[in-house]
Structures are given as C-alpha cells and as structure tokens.
Short mmCIF file of C-alpha atoms in Angstrom, two decimals:
data_model
loop_
_atom_site.label_atom_id
_atom_site.label_comp_id
_atom_site.label_asym_id
_atom_site.label_seq_id
_atom_site.Cartn_x
_atom_site.Cartn_y
_atom_site.Cartn_z
CA UNK A 1238 0.00 0.00 0.00
CA UNK A 1239 1.27 3.45 -0.93
CA UNK A 1240 1.50 5.85 1.98
CA UNK A 1241 0.73 9.55 1.74
CA UNK A 1242 4.35 10.31 2.62
CA UNK A 1243 5.42 8.56 -0.60
CA UNK A 1244 3.14 10.61 -2.85
CA UNK A 1245 3.91 13.94 -4.53
CA UNK A 1246 2.53 17.09 -2.88
CA UNK A 1247 0.49 19.69 -4.72
CA UNK A 1248 0.18 23.07 -3.03
CA UNK A 1249 -2.53 25.70 -3.41
CA UNK A 1250 -1.77 29.36 -3.91
CA UNK A 1251 -2.74 31.62 -0.96
CA UNK A 1252 -5.80 33.03 -2.73
CA UNK A 1253 -7.17 29.64 -3.75
CA UNK A 1254 -10.43 28.49 -2.13
CA UNK A 1255 -9.12 25.81 0.23
CA UNK A 1256 -12.29 26.08 2.35
CA UNK A 1257 -14.45 25.21 -0.65
CA UNK A 1258 -12.32 22.14 -1.33
CA UNK A 1259 -12.57 21.03 2.28
CA UNK A 1260 -16.36 21.44 2.08
CA UNK A 1261 -16.72 19.23 -0.97
CA UNK A 1262 -15.81 21.09 -4.16
CA UNK A 1263 -14.06 18.39 -6.28
CA UNK A 1264 -11.91 20.34 -8.77
CA UNK A 1265 -8.66 22.27 -8.53
CA UNK A 1266 -7.88 24.50 -11.49
CA UNK A 1267 -4.33 24.87 -12.77
CA UNK A 1268 -4.22 28.61 -12.01
CA UNK A 1269 -4.91 27.89 -8.30
CA UNK A 1270 -1.85 25.64 -7.92
CA UNK A 1271 1.79 26.48 -7.27
CA UNK A 1272 3.37 24.91 -10.34
CA UNK A 1273 7.05 24.26 -10.84
CA UNK A 1274 9.15 21.84 -12.87
CA UNK A 1275 8.42 19.05 -10.38
CA UNK A 1276 4.62 19.37 -10.51
CA UNK A 1277 4.59 19.69 -14.29
CA UNK A 1278 6.46 16.38 -14.51
CA UNK A 1279 3.83 14.44 -12.56
CA UNK A 1280 2.37 11.89 -15.04
CA UNK A 1281 -1.23 12.41 -16.12
CA UNK A 1282 -3.46 10.26 -13.94
CA UNK A 1283 -0.99 9.97 -11.06
CA UNK A 1284 -2.09 10.46 -7.44
CA UNK A 1285 -0.87 13.21 -5.15
CA UNK A 1286 -1.66 14.86 -1.82
CA UNK A 1287 -3.29 18.28 -2.10
CA UNK A 1288 -2.17 20.85 0.49
CA UNK A 1289 -3.30 24.36 1.27
CA UNK A 1290 -0.87 27.27 1.11
CA UNK A 1291 0.31 26.48 4.65
CA UNK A 1292 1.02 22.87 3.68
CA UNK A 1293 -1.88 21.44 5.66
CA UNK A 1294 -3.22 18.39 3.79
CA UNK A 1295 -6.71 18.52 2.24
CA UNK A 1296 -7.29 15.42 0.12
CA UNK A 1297 -5.94 12.71 -2.14
CA UNK A 1298 -6.21 13.93 -5.73
CA UNK A 1299 -5.64 12.68 -9.25
CA UNK A 1300 -3.34 14.96 -11.24
CA UNK A 1301 -3.25 15.93 -14.89
CA UNK A 1302 -0.79 18.76 -15.66
CA UNK A 1303 -2.21 18.94 -19.21
CA UNK A 1304 -5.76 19.82 -18.11
CA UNK A 1305 -7.28 23.08 -16.87
CA UNK A 1306 -8.76 20.93 -14.10
CA UNK A 1307 -5.30 19.96 -12.86
CA UNK A 1308 -6.53 18.00 -9.80
CA UNK A 1309 -9.67 15.99 -9.10
CA UNK A 1310 -10.47 15.03 -5.51
CA UNK A 1311 -10.67 11.24 -5.08
CA UNK A 1312 -10.61 10.63 -1.35
CA UNK A 1313 -10.30 12.39 2.00
CA UNK A 1314 -8.13 9.50 3.18
CA UNK A 1315 -4.62 10.52 2.14
CA UNK A 1316 -3.48 6.90 2.38
CA UNK A 1317 -6.28 5.46 0.26
CA UNK A 1318 -5.14 2.78 -2.15
CA UNK A 1319 -6.99 2.56 -5.46
CA UNK A 1320 -7.22 -1.21 -5.31
CA UNK A 1321 -10.09 -3.63 -5.99
CA UNK A 1322 -11.71 -2.93 -2.60
CA UNK A 1323 -11.71 0.84 -3.25
CA UNK A 1324 -13.42 0.50 -6.61
CA UNK A 1325 -15.84 -2.21 -5.50
CA UNK A 1326 -17.02 -0.36 -2.40
CA UNK A 1327 -17.95 2.77 -4.40
CA UNK A 1328 -19.62 0.73 -7.11
CA UNK A 1329 -21.67 -1.18 -4.54
CA UNK A 1330 -22.81 2.06 -2.95
CA UNK A 1331 -23.95 3.37 -6.34
CA UNK A 1332 -25.59 0.07 -7.29
CA UNK A 1333 -27.50 -0.14 -4.02
CA UNK A 1334 -29.26 3.15 -4.72
CA UNK A 1335 -30.13 2.26 -8.33
CA UNK A 1336 -31.53 -1.14 -7.31
CA UNK A 1337 -33.80 0.64 -4.79
CA UNK A 1338 -35.07 3.02 -7.44
CA UNK A 1339 -35.39 0.89 -10.56
CA UNK A 1340 -37.01 -2.50 -11.08
CA UNK A 1341 -34.87 -3.37 -14.10
CA UNK A 1342 -31.10 -2.92 -14.68
CA UNK A 1343 -31.34 -0.04 -17.14
CA UNK A 1344 -29.93 3.18 -15.68
CA UNK A 1345 -26.89 5.37 -15.18
CA UNK A 1346 -24.83 3.46 -12.64
CA UNK A 1347 -22.05 6.02 -12.15
CA UNK A 1348 -22.59 9.76 -12.56
CA UNK A 1349 -19.05 11.05 -12.23
CA UNK A 1350 -18.21 13.25 -9.23
CA UNK A 1351 -21.62 12.74 -7.61
CA UNK A 1352 -20.89 9.01 -7.28
CA UNK A 1353 -17.27 9.41 -6.21
CA UNK A 1354 -15.73 8.72 -9.66
CA UNK A 1355 -14.57 12.11 -11.02
CA UNK A 1356 -14.97 12.32 -14.79
CA UNK A 1357 -16.40 8.77 -15.14
CA UNK A 1358 -19.78 7.84 -16.66
CA UNK A 1359 -21.12 4.29 -16.59
CA UNK A 1360 -24.49 3.43 -18.12
CA UNK A 1361 -25.98 -0.02 -17.67
CA UNK A 1362 -28.02 -1.89 -20.26
CA UNK A 1363 -28.98 -5.18 -18.62
CA UNK A 1364 -25.97 -7.48 -18.90
CA UNK A 1365 -23.84 -4.77 -20.62
CA UNK A 1366 -22.21 -1.61 -19.34
CA UNK A 1367 -20.67 1.28 -21.27
CA UNK A 1368 -17.90 3.26 -19.57
CA UNK A 1369 -16.86 6.78 -20.51
CA UNK A 1370 -13.53 7.35 -18.70
CA UNK A 1371 -13.29 11.10 -19.34
CA UNK A 1372 -10.41 11.81 -16.94
CA UNK A 1373 -6.79 10.69 -17.09
CA UNK A 1374 -6.86 8.94 -13.70
CA UNK A 1375 -9.76 6.73 -14.84
CA UNK A 1376 -7.96 5.82 -18.05
CA UNK A 1377 -4.90 4.86 -16.00
CA UNK A 1378 -7.00 2.63 -13.74
CA UNK A 1379 -9.39 1.34 -16.37
CA UNK A 1380 -8.46 -2.32 -15.88
CA UNK A 1381 -9.12 -2.18 -12.14
CA UNK A 1382 -12.39 -0.30 -12.67
CA UNK A 1383 -13.55 -2.87 -15.25
CA UNK A 1384 -12.70 -5.81 -12.99
CA UNK A 1385 -14.59 -4.24 -10.11
CA UNK A 1386 -17.58 -3.42 -12.33
CA UNK A 1387 -17.88 -7.05 -13.45
CA UNK A 1388 -17.43 -8.32 -9.89
CA UNK A 1389 -20.09 -6.02 -8.41
CA UNK A 1390 -22.75 -6.09 -11.12
CA UNK A 1391 -22.18 -9.46 -12.80
CA UNK A 1392 -22.42 -7.92 -16.28
CA UNK A 1393 -20.84 -9.93 -19.07
CA UNK A 1394 -20.07 -7.12 -21.55
CA UNK A 1395 -18.17 -3.90 -20.83
CA UNK A 1396 -17.50 -1.36 -23.58
CA UNK A 1397 -15.39 1.78 -23.49
CA UNK A 1398 -16.80 4.81 -25.25
CA UNK A 1399 -14.14 7.40 -25.98
CA UNK A 1400 -16.25 10.00 -27.79
CA UNK A 1401 -16.59 12.46 -24.91
CA UNK A 1402 -15.45 16.02 -25.63
CA UNK A 1403 -13.76 16.11 -22.24
CA UNK A 1404 -11.31 13.37 -23.24
CA UNK A 1405 -9.67 15.72 -25.72
CA UNK A 1406 -9.25 18.33 -22.98
CA UNK A 1407 -7.60 15.66 -20.84
CA UNK A 1408 -5.19 14.66 -23.64
CA UNK A 1409 -6.80 11.24 -24.09
CA UNK A 1410 -7.48 9.22 -27.25
CA UNK A 1411 -10.84 8.75 -28.99
CA UNK A 1412 -10.61 4.98 -29.60
CA UNK A 1413 -13.54 2.88 -28.46
CA UNK A 1414 -12.78 -0.58 -27.03
CA UNK A 1415 -14.46 -3.79 -25.96
CA UNK A 1416 -13.10 -4.34 -22.45
CA UNK A 1417 -15.01 -7.51 -21.57
CA UNK A 1418 -17.18 -9.94 -23.51
CA UNK A 1419 -18.36 -9.22 -27.05
CA UNK A 1420 -19.83 -6.00 -28.35
CA UNK A 1421 -23.49 -6.42 -29.37
CA UNK A 1422 -23.91 -6.77 -33.15
CA UNK A 1423 -27.36 -5.12 -33.04
CA UNK A 1424 -29.10 -2.41 -31.02
CA UNK A 1425 -30.37 -3.52 -27.62
CA UNK A 1426 -34.01 -3.00 -26.54
CA UNK A 1427 -34.34 -0.85 -23.42
CA UNK A 1428 -37.69 -0.57 -21.59
CA UNK A 1429 -38.61 2.85 -20.20
CA UNK A 1430 -41.94 4.49 -19.42
CA UNK A 1431 -43.94 1.69 -21.08
CA UNK A 1432 -42.07 2.16 -24.35
CA UNK A 1433 -39.08 0.31 -25.82
CA UNK A 1434 -36.04 2.21 -27.04
CA UNK A 1435 -33.26 0.81 -29.20
CA UNK A 1436 -29.73 1.56 -27.94
CA UNK A 1437 -26.73 1.21 -30.23
CA UNK A 1438 -24.01 0.67 -27.64
CA UNK A 1439 -21.14 0.32 -30.14
CA UNK A 1440 -21.93 2.98 -32.74
CA UNK A 1441 -24.54 5.28 -31.20
CA UNK A 1442 -24.25 8.71 -29.62
CA UNK A 1443 -22.46 8.77 -26.26
CA UNK A 1444 -23.25 5.49 -24.48
CA UNK A 1445 -26.17 4.67 -26.79
CA UNK A 1446 -29.11 6.17 -24.91
CA UNK A 1447 -29.89 9.18 -22.72
CA UNK A 1448 -31.34 8.00 -19.40
CA UNK A 1449 -31.39 11.48 -17.87
CA UNK A 1450 -34.70 12.52 -19.45
CA UNK A 1451 -36.66 9.53 -18.11
CA UNK A 1452 -38.80 11.49 -15.57
CA UNK A 1453 -39.42 14.28 -18.07
CA UNK A 1454 -40.52 11.73 -20.67
CA UNK A 1455 -42.97 10.41 -18.07
CA UNK A 1456 -44.32 13.93 -17.35
CA UNK A 1457 -44.81 14.63 -21.07
CA UNK A 1458 -46.71 11.35 -21.40
CA UNK A 1459 -49.17 12.58 -18.74
CA UNK A 1460 -50.01 15.61 -20.88
CA UNK A 1461 -51.44 13.67 -23.82
CA UNK A 1462 -55.10 12.80 -24.27
CA UNK A 1463 -56.55 10.16 -26.60
CA UNK A 1464 -56.30 11.51 -30.13
CA UNK A 1465 -53.41 13.86 -29.32
CA UNK A 1466 -50.97 14.85 -32.06
CA UNK A 1467 -47.42 15.34 -30.72
CA UNK A 1468 -44.14 16.70 -32.06
CA UNK A 1469 -40.73 15.65 -30.72
CA UNK A 1470 -37.88 17.84 -31.99
CA UNK A 1471 -34.26 16.77 -31.52
CA UNK A 1472 -35.77 13.36 -30.82
CA UNK A 1473 -32.56 11.26 -30.99
CA UNK A 1474 -33.81 7.62 -30.76
CA UNK A 1475 -37.42 8.55 -30.00
CA UNK A 1476 -37.15 10.13 -26.55
CA UNK A 1477 -40.33 12.02 -25.82
CA UNK A 1478 -42.24 10.80 -28.86
CA UNK A 1479 -42.27 7.13 -27.94
CA UNK A 1480 -43.12 7.90 -24.32
CA UNK A 1481 -46.08 10.04 -25.41
CA UNK A 1482 -47.30 7.32 -27.78
CA UNK A 1483 -47.14 4.86 -24.88
CA UNK A 1484 -49.14 7.43 -22.90
CA UNK A 1485 -51.97 7.38 -25.43
CA UNK A 1486 -51.08 9.89 -28.18
CA UNK A 1487 -52.69 9.20 -31.54
CA UNK A 1488 -49.72 10.28 -33.66
CA UNK A 1489 -46.12 11.37 -33.09
CA UNK A 1490 -43.72 13.11 -35.44
CA UNK A 1491 -40.03 12.85 -34.50
CA UNK A 1492 -37.53 15.30 -35.95
CA UNK A 1493 -33.77 14.88 -35.86
CA UNK A 1494 -30.72 15.65 -37.98
CA UNK A 1495 -29.41 12.08 -37.75
CA UNK A 1496 -30.84 9.45 -40.09
CA UNK A 1497 -29.27 6.73 -37.93
CA UNK A 1498 -30.98 8.04 -34.78
CA UNK A 1499 -34.35 8.25 -36.56
CA UNK A 1500 -33.92 4.69 -37.86
CA UNK A 1501 -33.42 3.52 -34.26
CA UNK A 1502 -36.45 5.54 -33.22
CA UNK A 1503 -38.56 3.83 -35.90
CA UNK A 1504 -37.33 0.44 -34.74
CA UNK A 1505 -38.27 1.39 -31.20
CA UNK A 1506 -41.75 2.34 -32.36
CA UNK A 1507 -42.10 -0.99 -34.11
CA UNK A 1508 -40.91 -2.91 -31.05
CA UNK A 1509 -43.31 -0.86 -28.89
CA UNK A 1510 -46.19 -1.78 -31.17
CA UNK A 1511 -46.93 1.77 -32.36
CA UNK A 1512 -45.15 1.95 -35.72
CA UNK A 1513 -48.43 2.87 -37.49
CA UNK A 1514 -48.70 6.01 -35.30
CA UNK A 1515 -45.09 7.13 -35.64
CA UNK A 1516 -43.51 9.33 -38.32
CA UNK A 1517 -40.03 10.83 -38.70
CA UNK A 1518 -38.66 13.83 -40.52
CA UNK A 1519 -34.90 14.26 -40.97
CA UNK A 1520 -33.43 17.73 -41.15
CA UNK A 1521 -32.12 20.79 -39.37
CA UNK A 1522 -34.46 21.44 -36.46
CA UNK A 1523 -34.66 25.20 -37.01
CA UNK A 1524 -35.50 24.68 -40.67
CA UNK A 1525 -38.08 21.97 -39.94
CA UNK A 1526 -39.77 24.11 -37.27
CA UNK A 1527 -39.87 27.04 -39.72
CA UNK A 1528 -41.35 24.81 -42.45
CA UNK A 1529 -43.98 23.33 -40.14
CA UNK A 1530 -44.97 26.87 -39.17
CA UNK A 1531 -45.34 27.83 -42.83
CA UNK A 1532 -47.48 24.71 -43.35
CA UNK A 1533 -49.77 25.77 -40.49
CA UNK A 1534 -49.13 22.53 -38.61
CA UNK A 1535 -50.57 22.33 -35.08
CA UNK A 1536 -49.92 19.83 -32.28
CA UNK A 1537 -51.32 19.17 -28.86
CA UNK A 1538 -47.87 18.74 -27.33
CA UNK A 1539 -44.52 20.00 -28.70
CA UNK A 1540 -41.21 19.07 -27.09
CA UNK A 1541 -37.78 20.47 -28.05
CA UNK A 1542 -34.74 18.74 -26.49
CA UNK A 1543 -31.69 20.18 -28.28
CA UNK A 1544 -28.03 19.44 -27.70
CA UNK A 1545 -26.04 21.80 -25.48
CA UNK A 1546 -26.24 25.24 -27.14
CA UNK A 1547 -24.11 26.70 -24.32
CA UNK A 1548 -21.45 24.09 -23.50
CA UNK A 1549 -19.17 26.75 -21.97
CA UNK A 1550 -19.36 30.22 -20.48
CA UNK A 1551 -17.90 31.62 -23.71
CA UNK A 1552 -20.87 30.20 -25.64
CA UNK A 1553 -23.51 31.34 -23.16
CA UNK A 1554 -24.88 34.41 -24.96
CA UNK A 1555 -25.12 32.65 -28.31
CA UNK A 1556 -26.66 29.61 -26.61
CA UNK A 1557 -29.35 31.65 -24.88
CA UNK A 1558 -30.26 33.27 -28.22
CA UNK A 1559 -30.59 29.79 -29.74
CA UNK A 1560 -32.88 28.64 -26.91
CA UNK A 1561 -35.00 31.75 -27.37
CA UNK A 1562 -35.23 31.11 -31.12
CA UNK A 1563 -36.30 27.50 -30.57
CA UNK A 1564 -39.10 28.66 -28.26
CA UNK A 1565 -40.18 31.33 -30.77
CA UNK A 1566 -40.37 28.83 -33.60
CA UNK A 1567 -42.03 26.08 -31.57
CA UNK A 1568 -44.72 28.11 -29.77
CA UNK A 1569 -46.87 28.78 -32.90
CA UNK A 1570 -47.06 25.05 -33.51
CA UNK A 1571 -48.92 24.43 -30.22
CA UNK A 1572 -52.70 24.38 -30.36
CA UNK A 1573 -54.50 26.76 -27.96
CA UNK A 1574 -54.59 24.99 -24.62
CA UNK A 1575 -51.77 22.71 -25.68
CA UNK A 1576 -48.36 22.18 -24.10
CA UNK A 1577 -44.78 23.11 -24.92
CA UNK A 1578 -41.77 21.44 -23.29
CA UNK A 1579 -38.33 22.98 -23.71
CA UNK A 1580 -35.08 21.39 -22.47
CA UNK A 1581 -31.47 22.36 -21.97
CA UNK A 1582 -28.47 20.20 -21.13
CA UNK A 1583 -26.10 23.23 -21.04
CA UNK A 1584 -24.48 23.50 -17.62
CA UNK A 1585 -23.34 27.05 -18.46
CA UNK A 1586 -26.98 28.15 -18.84
CA UNK A 1587 -28.50 27.96 -15.36
CA UNK A 1588 -32.20 27.37 -14.84
CA UNK A 1589 -33.03 31.06 -14.45
CA UNK A 1590 -31.35 32.15 -17.68
CA UNK A 1591 -32.73 29.22 -19.65
CA UNK A 1592 -36.26 29.77 -18.36
CA UNK A 1593 -36.08 33.48 -19.16
CA UNK A 1594 -34.84 32.81 -22.69
CA UNK A 1595 -37.62 30.27 -23.27
CA UNK A 1596 -40.29 32.61 -21.92
CA UNK A 1597 -39.00 35.47 -24.12
CA UNK A 1598 -39.22 33.26 -27.18
CA UNK A 1599 -42.79 32.28 -26.39
CA UNK A 1600 -43.70 35.95 -25.88
CA UNK A 1601 -42.05 36.96 -29.15
CA UNK A 1602 -44.21 34.35 -30.88
CA UNK A 1603 -47.28 36.18 -29.60
CA UNK A 1604 -48.39 33.44 -27.23
CA UNK A 1605 -49.36 33.66 -23.60
CA UNK A 1606 -48.12 30.91 -21.33
CA UNK A 1607 -48.43 29.30 -17.93
CA UNK A 1608 -45.27 27.68 -16.59
CA UNK A 1609 -46.64 24.45 -15.12
CA UNK A 1610 -43.63 22.25 -14.37
CA UNK A 1611 -39.85 22.29 -14.07
CA UNK A 1612 -38.04 18.98 -14.49
CA UNK A 1613 -34.51 17.79 -13.96
CA UNK A 1614 -32.49 14.63 -14.53
CA UNK A 1615 -33.60 11.43 -12.84
CA UNK A 1616 -32.17 10.11 -9.53
CA UNK A 1617 -29.67 7.90 -11.37
CA UNK A 1618 -28.03 11.24 -12.28
CA UNK A 1619 -27.47 12.56 -8.74
CA UNK A 1620 -26.13 16.06 -8.25
CA UNK A 1621 -23.06 16.89 -6.17
CA UNK A 1622 -24.36 19.95 -4.28
CA UNK A 1623 -21.00 21.69 -4.42
CA UNK A 1624 -20.68 21.24 -8.19
CA UNK A 1625 -23.25 23.19 -10.23
CA UNK A 1626 -22.16 21.41 -13.43
CA UNK A 1627 -23.58 18.11 -12.12
CA UNK A 1628 -27.09 19.62 -12.33
CA UNK A 1629 -26.90 20.36 -16.04
CA UNK A 1630 -30.35 19.21 -17.23
CA UNK A 1631 -33.39 21.49 -17.09
CA UNK A 1632 -36.84 21.05 -18.63
CA UNK A 1633 -39.59 23.68 -18.49
CA UNK A 1634 -43.17 22.83 -19.48
CA UNK A 1635 -45.72 25.50 -20.46
CA UNK A 1636 -49.42 25.49 -21.22
CA UNK A 1637 -50.05 27.98 -24.04
#
C-alpha cells in the first residue's frame, strides 16, 4: 500500500479556495496551484496529496498537468489505495441506490463526481455496461475499474466509449474498445416508461441512450389525451415521442438531424407496437420548425430537447439566443390549450437564464403561457451539491 508520505505534494496558492475544497468542491484549477518543474512532470493520472498554502493536507487527488482541471479530488483518506476494494465499495454504494429506485437494470450506474468517480460515466443496459472514462486517472485505472464493475454487477459485456469532448481536454485518445465480452452486433431493446427504445451501444451517440430525461418523458406522457398529435424535435432515438405514444397519443412526429438516430427511433416504435402512429422527418431542427410553421401545422404537445447550445461560459450568450429562437419557432405550432416542453443540457446556462430565454421566445411568438412544471435529470443522475455542473439538465413545461 502506498503511503501519503510517498506521494507527490500539490500546493494551493494563498488566494485559492481551500475552504471550498474542504467542504466538498471536487476540482482544482491549474491557475490555483503552485506549479514548478516538479509538478509539471507528474504523469497524467498519477495520485498526489493536495495541500493548502500553509502545507496542511486537504485530500488525495488525481493529477493531470495537461488539463485546466489539474486536480480531481478522489478521497479524504490521504493513504487510500486505489485497489479492488476501493473500486468495489464505491460501485456497490452506487448500485444499491439504483436497485432501490429501478425495477430493471437499465440506468446510469455512475454519474461522475456525484458517485465518487470524477470524470467517469457508466451506463448499464442489462448485462452490458458502457464506460466513458473522461479523466486521465480513470484511463490509468481502467483495468481495475472494469474488474470491479464485473465483480459487483455481474455484467458480461463492458464497452469503453471514448467519444466524450472532455477526453480531448484531458489529452486522451478517442478509440472505443471492448473491455469484456463481445460488443453487441445489433441495437439492444431498453424498456422505459412503457415504451421500448433501441440503444446502439457500439456505434450510437455517447453510451447509446440518454437515461437522464426519463422522468421528463414520463411527465410529457401525462399531458397527452386520446387523439393527441405530438411533435418531438431533436428526438434522438425517440425520446419524448415514444413515451407520449405509450401514454396514449394518436400520432407522433419525431424530428432529428441524424438518419441513424431516426432509424433507431422507428425500430423502437415497431418494437413498442406503435409503428403505425409514428412518423419521422430528418433535417435541421430550425429549418423543420420554420417549415412546419409555414405549413400551419398544429400539435397538442410539442417538445424540443436540443443538444447543449451553451457548453461553456464563452458560448452562453449565443446559446441563450438559440434557446429563445427554438421557443419562438415552436410556440406557434402548439394548439391553444396545448403544451410546450423545452429542455437544456447546457451547464453554463443555469435554470433562471434558460427559463427566461424560453419565456422570451414564447412571448415573441405572440403566445401567452403558464409555466406548469420544471423537471430535472432522474435520480440515477445525482447532483453533487458543491458542483453546479452536475445539475446540467433542465426542462420547462408550459401550457399555451
């Protein structure tokens, strides 16, 4: 076992927020650290002891001198050893909560910092798991993490997805791998909200499916009445549309820029037994919304769930304008008394700014609205209270 005395020391500058780190903030930025030739030579993914400016120890951290987030807090125990027991205990803690909340093994098992695995995402699909190791320390310990994952969950297939944007910022490769078992040669059916979704674990977007919107899909399904016509924009593999069909909608139109995603959505509709009530339209969402408006199309429920328009603070203003434009184009498509759901997965756009942009767009479209519900990610995407970025997903539902 490696002792804290054997590990490198990383020291904070006097003006750094040591109190915030002691109270649970998990990141240390490069400009808050005293860097010299020694610290810059620490290998990416190595462990070190973080100290305040007076050399009092704070935590065991993983170091990456190439990243703006130079240190990620791993443990308050300075002598912690990242062995099988360390990985398995954290995985069991995460699994215990998911098994209490879900009656089938389809969920996000590890949600990065909030589950004690900084930068790591693990989504479970029955007997298969997909890992996104988006931090250098996780890449360095990927074998131990995989062994522990198999031991704790009993899954037979583990895939590595290396498509995350963060991996580039960490200096990591973008090569996907099969870590255990055999990669599925076809999309896997995933049951959610009385619908069936098709997840392409090997070639799909991110891990193959977005579990975070599950409670918001369920809320949208409650808004439909028999005979309802619904529109799902940025639908990916069927998201809101399939859930609303399962909730009793008469017809759903799913819009997405990806033909592959829409093909999976159509297969999900077929598997769910509602293919005859499901249509797709491929194209740029802004252009399709404009065209539908020109056609005079009207729907009982319209949902827009775009990708992150504001993935960083630098992109915030442009992102808010895009959210406002989406709301302005979507609002005229809602029948009087109908419902409009607008979503954002941009952590840089907080709930207040996103809600204001959405409300402005609705107003600019000449519609009056009642804000009836605000939704967030499901409980398999827990938030770390000290890290605002972990609460990235917002959904606002209006009656127009």
